[in-house]
Amino acid sequence: MKWHPDKNPKTRKAEAKFKQISEAYDVLSDSQKKAVYDQYGEEGLKGGVPPPGAGGPGTGSTYFSPGEGPAAFRFNTRNADDIFAEFFGFSSPFGGAGMGRASRFGNTFTDDIFASSFGEGGGGGGVSMHQSVRKEAPIQQNLSCSLERISTRVPPKGMKISKKVADASGKRMQVEEILTINIKPGWKKGTKITFQEKGNEQPGVIPADLVFIVDEKPHRVFSRDGNDLIVTQKISLAEALTGSTVHLTTLDGRSLTIPINNVIQPNTEHVVPGEGMPLPKDPSKKGNLRIKFDIKFPVRLTATQKSGIKELLGS
């Protein structure tokens, strides 16, 4: 910005400075040139040492300049407008020069990207930046998990995503990435796992966040109520009156044998402490297991059965 030709018309110092900036940008945007510079410095680029893998005449290389040393890179001095276009998508950074207002990509920019506040005669001042870059809306996807997975500590799960990214030249291409999702014991339905700015990349737009929302698969035995697990046990009327034993396999594979010795009335719940879901903030603690009973009453009774029940119950 400081040495831009539009701000310093016909100024030799500015021209020389911007040429240096342009050459530096040329090196940084070319992986081969940057590799030589990192290893040998500026002298390597000027031909003091041959760049690694450099080709000679007839090899099709386009980045060597004969007459500047045995293996010198040719600096591609870039036009100022081209550099700004690559960075920001528009060529002029100045409100009063060139384009006036910044180019827009659809509704990418909601205001001028730059508002210049340079003083008269190209002196001092500074640049006031009013940048309002749009961020894509979050991309949400359900992450279906079994109660077994949420109830125990399991290895992290890898989720493969595909997205579009831009390379150094601005060309967009499809890439794949593995995101690691660490399911924590006790997480509840609706828990969100956010990966910041992992959406598609495009000029002038902040990529969207990827948000995975935990969803619970239905379980054939248990249902969940907060940190509690609920199971419904079918028993006969005789078992309700005389007692029953409940046999269950827990989510982590243990066998439970739970004797019920009291009379089981309709809508009765038997609570087993500490056999529910882990508490999200302290997985070493668990909610309760609540056993509900579905009492099967007989459809009909014989006269002898009715008489026997009356005698037994004293009514």
mmCIF file of C-alpha atoms in Angstrom:
data_model
loop_
_atom_site.group_PDB
_atom_site.id
_atom_site.type_symbol
_atom_site.label_atom_id
_atom_site.label_comp_id
_atom_site.label_asym_id
_atom_site.label_seq_id
_atom_site.Cartn_x
_atom_site.Cartn_y
_atom_site.Cartn_z
ATOM 1 C CA MET A 1 0.000 0.000 0.000
ATOM 2 C CA LYS A 2 2.746 2.436 0.997
ATOM 3 C CA TRP A 3 4.776 2.023 -2.224
ATOM 4 C CA HIS A 4 1.875 1.449 -4.622
ATOM 5 C CA PRO A 5 2.468 3.251 -7.956
ATOM 6 C CA ASP A 6 -0.949 4.944 -7.813
ATOM 7 C CA LYS A 7 0.044 6.616 -4.556
ATOM 8 C CA ASN A 8 3.527 7.571 -5.828
ATOM 9 C CA PRO A 9 3.181 8.580 -9.479
ATOM 10 C CA LYS A 10 6.513 8.944 -11.315
ATOM 11 C CA THR A 11 8.554 8.484 -8.119
ATOM 12 C CA ARG A 12 11.769 6.567 -8.748
ATOM 13 C CA LYS A 13 12.144 5.453 -5.130
ATOM 14 C CA ALA A 14 8.609 4.077 -5.090
ATOM 15 C CA GLU A 15 9.185 2.300 -8.405
ATOM 16 C CA ALA A 16 12.328 0.647 -7.061
ATOM 17 C CA LYS A 17 10.641 -0.304 -3.802
ATOM 18 C CA PHE A 18 7.641 -1.805 -5.511
ATOM 19 C CA LYS A 19 9.918 -3.764 -7.832
ATOM 20 C CA GLN A 20 11.538 -5.308 -4.735
ATOM 21 C CA ILE A 21 8.109 -6.097 -3.298
ATOM 22 C CA SER A 22 7.035 -7.636 -6.578
ATOM 23 C CA GLU A 23 10.145 -9.830 -6.779
ATOM 24 C CA ALA A 24 9.663 -10.975 -3.185
ATOM 25 C CA TYR A 25 6.067 -11.869 -3.940
ATOM 26 C CA ASP A 26 7.195 -13.720 -7.052
ATOM 27 C CA VAL A 27 9.589 -15.856 -4.960
ATOM 28 C CA LEU A 28 7.067 -16.554 -2.215
ATOM 29 C CA SER A 29 4.390 -17.612 -4.689
ATOM 30 C CA ASP A 30 6.688 -20.087 -6.479
ATOM 31 C CA SER A 31 7.535 -23.207 -4.450
ATOM 32 C CA GLN A 32 10.772 -23.912 -6.365
ATOM 33 C CA LYS A 33 12.090 -20.381 -6.032
ATOM 34 C CA LYS A 34 11.165 -20.287 -2.371
ATOM 35 C CA ALA A 35 12.981 -23.588 -1.761
ATOM 36 C CA VAL A 36 16.167 -22.199 -3.331
ATOM 37 C CA TYR A 37 15.877 -18.956 -1.353
ATOM 38 C CA ASP A 38 15.323 -20.837 1.922
ATOM 39 C CA GLN A 39 18.447 -22.911 1.323
ATOM 40 C CA TYR A 40 20.850 -20.503 -0.414
ATOM 41 C CA GLY A 41 19.373 -17.026 0.006
ATOM 42 C CA GLU A 42 19.224 -14.340 -2.663
ATOM 43 C CA GLU A 43 22.561 -15.368 -4.192
ATOM 44 C CA GLY A 44 21.110 -18.778 -4.979
ATOM 45 C CA LEU A 45 18.302 -17.132 -6.931
ATOM 46 C CA LYS A 46 20.796 -14.975 -8.833
ATOM 47 C CA GLY A 47 22.737 -17.998 -10.019
ATOM 48 C CA GLY A 48 25.332 -18.480 -7.319
ATOM 49 C CA VAL A 49 24.253 -22.106 -6.936
ATOM 50 C CA PRO A 50 22.103 -24.298 -9.131
ATOM 51 C CA PRO A 51 18.549 -24.765 -7.892
ATOM 52 C CA PRO A 52 17.641 -28.348 -6.941
ATOM 53 C CA GLY A 53 16.314 -30.368 -9.856
ATOM 54 C CA ALA A 54 17.049 -27.536 -12.241
ATOM 55 C CA GLY A 55 16.824 -28.420 -15.910
ATOM 56 C CA GLY A 56 19.165 -27.300 -18.583
ATOM 57 C CA PRO A 57 18.492 -26.161 -22.125
ATOM 58 C CA GLY A 58 15.842 -28.172 -23.858
ATOM 59 C CA THR A 59 14.243 -29.432 -20.655
ATOM 60 C CA GLY A 60 11.195 -27.237 -21.036
ATOM 61 C CA SER A 61 12.003 -25.137 -17.960
ATOM 62 C CA THR A 62 10.538 -21.644 -18.147
ATOM 63 C CA TYR A 63 12.045 -20.133 -15.009
ATOM 64 C CA PHE A 64 15.709 -19.852 -16.059
ATOM 65 C CA SER A 65 17.216 -16.816 -17.659
ATOM 66 C CA PRO A 66 20.391 -17.359 -19.744
ATOM 67 C CA GLY A 67 23.024 -14.684 -19.353
ATOM 68 C CA GLU A 68 22.406 -14.075 -15.622
ATOM 69 C CA GLY A 69 24.623 -16.826 -14.239
ATOM 70 C CA PRO A 70 24.775 -20.555 -14.765
ATOM 71 C CA ALA A 71 21.367 -21.271 -13.256
ATOM 72 C CA ALA A 72 19.632 -18.040 -12.313
ATOM 73 C CA PHE A 73 15.909 -17.703 -11.855
ATOM 74 C CA ARG A 74 14.133 -15.080 -13.873
ATOM 75 C CA PHE A 75 12.203 -12.711 -11.624
ATOM 76 C CA ASN A 76 8.736 -12.071 -12.935
ATOM 77 C CA THR A 77 8.140 -8.479 -11.918
ATOM 78 C CA ARG A 78 4.428 -8.290 -11.270
ATOM 79 C CA ASN A 79 2.090 -5.472 -12.065
ATOM 80 C CA ALA A 80 0.736 -3.841 -8.897
ATOM 81 C CA ASP A 81 -2.868 -4.315 -9.992
ATOM 82 C CA ASP A 82 -2.227 -8.028 -10.607
ATOM 83 C CA ILE A 83 -0.840 -8.524 -7.098
ATOM 84 C CA PHE A 84 -3.788 -6.781 -5.476
ATOM 85 C CA ALA A 85 -6.198 -8.715 -7.673
ATOM 86 C CA GLU A 86 -4.689 -12.008 -6.497
ATOM 87 C CA PHE A 87 -4.919 -10.989 -2.852
ATOM 88 C CA PHE A 88 -8.317 -9.310 -2.761
ATOM 89 C CA GLY A 89 -10.100 -10.046 -6.028
ATOM 90 C CA PHE A 90 -9.876 -6.455 -7.292
ATOM 91 C CA SER A 91 -7.003 -4.453 -8.680
ATOM 92 C CA SER A 92 -7.116 -1.018 -7.061
ATOM 93 C CA PRO A 93 -6.944 -0.517 -3.282
ATOM 94 C CA PHE A 94 -7.689 3.200 -3.517
ATOM 95 C CA GLY A 95 -11.098 4.770 -3.341
ATOM 96 C CA GLY A 96 -10.107 7.619 -5.653
ATOM 97 C CA ALA A 97 -7.994 5.710 -8.155
ATOM 98 C CA GLY A 98 -8.900 3.131 -10.706
ATOM 99 C CA MET A 99 -12.125 1.423 -9.685
ATOM 100 C CA GLY A 100 -13.438 3.837 -7.061
ATOM 101 C CA ARG A 101 -15.364 1.182 -5.156
ATOM 102 C CA ALA A 102 -14.145 -2.337 -4.598
ATOM 103 C CA SER A 103 -15.227 -5.081 -6.941
ATOM 104 C CA ARG A 104 -17.945 -7.314 -5.550
ATOM 105 C CA PHE A 105 -18.385 -11.045 -5.863
ATOM 106 C CA GLY A 106 -22.133 -11.356 -5.485
ATOM 107 C CA ASN A 107 -22.784 -10.215 -1.922
ATOM 108 C CA THR A 108 -19.336 -11.182 -0.693
ATOM 109 C CA PHE A 109 -18.383 -7.657 0.320
ATOM 110 C CA THR A 110 -20.973 -5.554 2.115
ATOM 111 C CA ASP A 111 -18.979 -2.325 1.962
ATOM 112 C CA ASP A 112 -15.864 -0.868 0.352
ATOM 113 C CA ILE A 113 -12.975 -3.101 1.305
ATOM 114 C CA PHE A 114 -10.631 -0.182 1.597
ATOM 115 C CA ALA A 115 -11.263 3.520 2.180
ATOM 116 C CA SER A 116 -8.137 5.565 1.528
ATOM 117 C CA SER A 117 -7.211 8.459 3.793
ATOM 118 C CA PHE A 118 -3.937 9.593 2.277
ATOM 119 C CA GLY A 119 -2.878 13.219 2.671
ATOM 120 C CA GLU A 120 -2.276 15.656 -0.137
ATOM 121 C CA GLY A 121 0.677 15.160 -2.440
ATOM 122 C CA GLY A 122 1.102 11.469 -1.642
ATOM 123 C CA GLY A 123 2.522 12.132 1.813
ATOM 124 C CA GLY A 124 2.085 10.253 5.095
ATOM 125 C CA GLY A 125 -1.392 9.653 6.345
ATOM 126 C CA GLY A 126 -2.408 6.034 6.469
ATOM 127 C CA VAL A 127 -5.088 3.671 5.282
ATOM 128 C CA SER A 128 -8.337 3.208 7.098
ATOM 129 C CA MET A 129 -9.651 -0.277 6.386
ATOM 130 C CA HIS A 130 -13.389 -0.894 6.614
ATOM 131 C CA GLN A 131 -13.570 -4.550 5.800
ATOM 132 C CA SER A 132 -16.818 -6.457 6.129
ATOM 133 C CA VAL A 133 -16.153 -9.936 4.835
ATOM 134 C CA ARG A 134 -19.053 -12.354 4.804
ATOM 135 C CA LYS A 135 -18.724 -15.708 6.529
ATOM 136 C CA GLU A 136 -20.634 -18.623 5.101
ATOM 137 C CA ALA A 137 -23.475 -19.999 7.211
ATOM 138 C CA PRO A 138 -22.559 -23.097 9.270
ATOM 139 C CA ILE A 139 -22.998 -26.472 7.596
ATOM 140 C CA GLN A 140 -24.783 -28.830 9.971
ATOM 141 C CA GLN A 141 -24.941 -32.603 9.829
ATOM 142 C CA ASN A 142 -26.390 -35.162 12.219
ATOM 143 C CA LEU A 143 -23.931 -37.561 13.817
ATOM 144 C CA SER A 144 -25.887 -40.708 14.623
ATOM 145 C CA CYS A 145 -24.514 -42.507 17.703
ATOM 146 C CA SER A 146 -25.651 -45.605 19.568
ATOM 147 C CA LEU A 147 -26.240 -45.492 23.314
ATOM 148 C CA GLU A 148 -23.353 -47.934 23.679
ATOM 149 C CA ARG A 149 -20.997 -45.481 21.985
ATOM 150 C CA ILE A 150 -22.136 -42.523 24.082
ATOM 151 C CA SER A 151 -22.049 -44.487 27.337
ATOM 152 C CA THR A 152 -18.417 -45.647 27.190
ATOM 153 C CA ARG A 153 -15.050 -44.135 26.345
ATOM 154 C CA VAL A 154 -14.215 -45.262 22.820
ATOM 155 C CA PRO A 155 -11.408 -44.386 20.360
ATOM 156 C CA PRO A 156 -11.942 -41.172 18.348
ATOM 157 C CA LYS A 157 -13.935 -41.520 15.152
ATOM 158 C CA GLY A 158 -12.549 -40.290 11.817
ATOM 159 C CA MET A 159 -14.976 -38.452 9.539
ATOM 160 C CA LYS A 160 -13.922 -37.968 5.894
ATOM 161 C CA ILE A 161 -15.037 -34.725 4.265
ATOM 162 C CA SER A 162 -14.593 -33.343 0.749
ATOM 163 C CA LYS A 163 -14.244 -29.640 0.129
ATOM 164 C CA LYS A 164 -12.964 -27.158 -2.441
ATOM 165 C CA VAL A 165 -9.808 -25.185 -1.700
ATOM 166 C CA ALA A 166 -7.712 -22.689 -3.648
ATOM 167 C CA ASP A 167 -4.053 -23.312 -4.463
ATOM 168 C CA ALA A 168 -1.372 -20.604 -4.672
ATOM 169 C CA SER A 169 -2.510 -19.580 -8.154
ATOM 170 C CA GLY A 170 -6.129 -19.229 -7.072
ATOM 171 C CA LYS A 171 -7.294 -22.356 -8.869
ATOM 172 C CA ARG A 172 -9.919 -24.274 -6.925
ATOM 173 C CA MET A 173 -9.672 -28.009 -6.501
ATOM 174 C CA GLN A 174 -11.427 -30.795 -4.602
ATOM 175 C CA VAL A 175 -9.580 -32.223 -1.597
ATOM 176 C CA GLU A 176 -10.409 -34.723 1.101
ATOM 177 C CA GLU A 177 -9.690 -34.322 4.800
ATOM 178 C CA ILE A 178 -10.175 -36.540 7.837
ATOM 179 C CA LEU A 179 -11.702 -34.823 10.862
ATOM 180 C CA THR A 180 -11.238 -36.532 14.218
ATOM 181 C CA ILE A 181 -14.387 -36.612 16.357
ATOM 182 C CA ASN A 182 -13.864 -37.574 19.974
ATOM 183 C CA ILE A 183 -17.195 -38.754 21.381
ATOM 184 C CA LYS A 184 -17.225 -38.165 25.135
ATOM 185 C CA PRO A 185 -19.161 -40.416 27.551
ATOM 186 C CA GLY A 186 -22.527 -39.001 28.544
ATOM 187 C CA TRP A 187 -22.964 -36.593 25.633
ATOM 188 C CA LYS A 188 -26.622 -35.864 25.061
ATOM 189 C CA LYS A 189 -28.690 -35.615 21.922
ATOM 190 C CA GLY A 190 -28.172 -32.171 20.392
ATOM 191 C CA THR A 191 -24.549 -31.783 21.522
ATOM 192 C CA LYS A 192 -22.629 -29.885 18.840
ATOM 193 C CA ILE A 193 -19.069 -30.553 17.681
ATOM 194 C CA THR A 194 -17.766 -27.582 15.674
ATOM 195 C CA PHE A 195 -14.811 -27.530 13.282
ATOM 196 C CA GLN A 196 -13.965 -23.899 12.577
ATOM 197 C CA GLU A 197 -13.830 -22.792 8.918
ATOM 198 C CA LYS A 198 -13.627 -26.274 7.370
ATOM 199 C CA GLY A 199 -16.101 -25.509 4.587
ATOM 200 C CA ASN A 200 -15.365 -24.693 0.943
ATOM 201 C CA GLU A 201 -12.903 -21.888 0.243
ATOM 202 C CA GLN A 202 -13.654 -19.051 -2.145
ATOM 203 C CA PRO A 203 -12.235 -15.555 -2.646
ATOM 204 C CA GLY A 204 -13.318 -12.931 -0.148
ATOM 205 C CA VAL A 205 -15.464 -15.289 1.928
ATOM 206 C CA ILE A 206 -14.631 -16.853 5.283
ATOM 207 C CA PRO A 207 -15.266 -20.602 4.984
ATOM 208 C CA ALA A 208 -18.231 -22.040 6.839
ATOM 209 C CA ASP A 209 -17.896 -23.923 10.101
ATOM 210 C CA LEU A 210 -18.747 -27.612 9.979
ATOM 211 C CA VAL A 211 -21.075 -28.562 12.833
ATOM 212 C CA PHE A 212 -21.855 -32.165 13.741
ATOM 213 C CA ILE A 213 -24.934 -32.616 15.953
ATOM 214 C CA VAL A 214 -25.111 -35.724 18.119
ATOM 215 C CA ASP A 215 -28.226 -37.805 17.520
ATOM 216 C CA GLU A 216 -29.084 -40.990 19.406
ATOM 217 C CA LYS A 217 -30.020 -44.173 17.589
ATOM 218 C CA PRO A 218 -33.078 -45.959 19.029
ATOM 219 C CA HIS A 219 -32.056 -48.841 21.316
ATOM 220 C CA ARG A 220 -33.913 -52.155 21.394
ATOM 221 C CA VAL A 221 -33.886 -52.342 25.226
ATOM 222 C CA PHE A 222 -33.166 -48.959 26.789
ATOM 223 C CA SER A 223 -34.443 -45.437 26.350
ATOM 224 C CA ARG A 224 -32.821 -42.357 27.819
ATOM 225 C CA ASP A 225 -34.196 -39.634 30.067
ATOM 226 C CA GLY A 226 -31.437 -37.136 30.814
ATOM 227 C CA ASN A 227 -28.763 -39.136 32.642
ATOM 228 C CA ASP A 228 -31.146 -42.001 33.463
ATOM 229 C CA LEU A 229 -31.742 -45.193 31.479
ATOM 230 C CA ILE A 230 -35.259 -46.620 31.343
ATOM 231 C CA VAL A 231 -36.227 -50.220 30.624
ATOM 232 C CA THR A 232 -39.712 -51.724 30.581
ATOM 233 C CA GLN A 233 -40.088 -55.266 31.934
ATOM 234 C CA LYS A 234 -43.129 -57.392 31.112
ATOM 235 C CA ILE A 235 -44.354 -59.539 34.026
ATOM 236 C CA SER A 236 -47.413 -61.627 34.762
ATOM 237 C CA LEU A 237 -49.985 -60.813 37.421
ATOM 238 C CA ALA A 238 -48.656 -63.697 39.484
ATOM 239 C CA GLU A 239 -45.136 -62.223 39.333
ATOM 240 C CA ALA A 240 -46.482 -58.811 40.263
ATOM 241 C CA LEU A 241 -48.083 -60.296 43.365
ATOM 242 C CA THR A 242 -45.404 -62.778 44.391
ATOM 243 C CA GLY A 243 -42.150 -61.214 43.171
ATOM 244 C CA SER A 244 -39.980 -61.315 40.078
ATOM 245 C CA THR A 245 -36.344 -61.272 39.023
ATOM 246 C CA VAL A 246 -35.120 -58.937 36.240
ATOM 247 C CA HIS A 247 -32.154 -60.024 34.114
ATOM 248 C CA LEU A 248 -30.455 -57.315 31.994
ATOM 249 C CA THR A 249 -27.293 -56.835 29.959
ATOM 250 C CA THR A 250 -25.870 -53.330 30.461
ATOM 251 C CA LEU A 251 -24.617 -51.068 27.672
ATOM 252 C CA ASP A 252 -21.031 -51.964 28.568
ATOM 253 C CA GLY A 253 -21.757 -55.707 28.417
ATOM 254 C CA ARG A 254 -22.192 -56.594 32.110
ATOM 255 C CA SER A 255 -24.993 -58.895 33.330
ATOM 256 C CA LEU A 256 -27.334 -57.580 36.015
ATOM 257 C CA THR A 257 -29.658 -59.707 38.140
ATOM 258 C CA ILE A 258 -32.184 -57.591 40.021
ATOM 259 C CA PRO A 259 -34.613 -59.342 42.444
ATOM 260 C CA ILE A 260 -37.955 -57.629 43.081
ATOM 261 C CA ASN A 261 -39.527 -59.016 46.270
ATOM 262 C CA ASN A 262 -42.254 -56.483 46.944
ATOM 263 C CA VAL A 263 -45.709 -56.450 45.379
ATOM 264 C CA ILE A 264 -45.453 -54.641 42.066
ATOM 265 C CA GLN A 265 -48.347 -52.297 41.564
ATOM 266 C CA PRO A 266 -49.276 -50.664 38.234
ATOM 267 C CA ASN A 267 -47.048 -47.635 37.448
ATOM 268 C CA THR A 268 -44.397 -48.890 39.866
ATOM 269 C CA GLU A 269 -40.737 -48.000 39.095
ATOM 270 C CA HIS A 270 -37.781 -49.810 40.596
ATOM 271 C CA VAL A 271 -34.647 -47.641 40.703
ATOM 272 C CA VAL A 272 -31.127 -49.066 40.514
ATOM 273 C CA PRO A 273 -28.667 -46.260 41.420
ATOM 274 C CA GLY A 274 -25.518 -45.734 39.338
ATOM 275 C CA GLU A 275 -26.497 -47.901 36.361
ATOM 276 C CA GLY A 276 -27.575 -45.109 34.031
ATOM 277 C CA MET A 277 -25.629 -42.903 31.616
ATOM 278 C CA PRO A 278 -22.321 -41.249 32.581
ATOM 279 C CA LEU A 279 -22.582 -37.622 33.642
ATOM 280 C CA PRO A 280 -21.009 -35.450 30.898
ATOM 281 C CA LYS A 281 -19.113 -33.289 33.408
ATOM 282 C CA ASP A 282 -17.937 -36.264 35.478
ATOM 283 C CA PRO A 283 -18.063 -39.583 33.572
ATOM 284 C CA SER A 284 -16.979 -41.449 36.718
ATOM 285 C CA LYS A 285 -20.516 -40.854 38.028
ATOM 286 C CA LYS A 286 -23.701 -42.205 36.455
ATOM 287 C CA GLY A 287 -27.418 -41.619 36.529
ATOM 288 C CA ASN A 288 -29.938 -44.272 37.545
ATOM 289 C CA LEU A 289 -31.475 -47.296 35.865
ATOM 290 C CA ARG A 290 -35.259 -47.082 36.149
ATOM 291 C CA ILE A 291 -37.214 -50.294 35.635
ATOM 292 C CA LYS A 292 -40.861 -49.887 34.669
ATOM 293 C CA PHE A 293 -43.274 -52.808 34.721
ATOM 294 C CA ASP A 294 -45.882 -53.814 32.195
ATOM 295 C CA ILE A 295 -48.218 -56.149 34.120
ATOM 296 C CA LYS A 296 -50.102 -58.571 31.924
ATOM 297 C CA PHE A 297 -53.553 -59.191 33.399
ATOM 298 C CA PRO A 298 -55.379 -62.357 32.307
ATOM 299 C CA VAL A 299 -58.134 -61.844 29.763
ATOM 300 C CA ARG A 300 -60.525 -64.256 31.540
ATOM 301 C CA LEU A 301 -60.642 -66.446 34.649
ATOM 302 C CA THR A 302 -62.468 -69.699 35.279
ATOM 303 C CA ALA A 303 -64.940 -69.963 38.125
ATOM 304 C CA THR A 304 -62.433 -72.059 40.067
ATOM 305 C CA GLN A 305 -59.700 -69.418 39.594
ATOM 306 C CA LYS A 306 -62.004 -66.644 40.685
ATOM 307 C CA SER A 307 -63.009 -68.585 43.761
ATOM 308 C CA GLY A 308 -59.395 -69.370 44.606
ATOM 309 C CA ILE A 309 -58.300 -65.738 44.234
ATOM 310 C CA LYS A 310 -61.146 -64.523 46.425
ATOM 311 C CA GLU A 311 -60.245 -67.035 49.082
ATOM 312 C CA LEU A 312 -56.558 -66.178 48.823
ATOM 313 C CA LEU A 313 -57.043 -62.414 49.016
ATOM 314 C CA GLY A 314 -59.773 -62.647 51.648
ATOM 315 C CA SER A 315 -62.473 -60.810 49.767
#
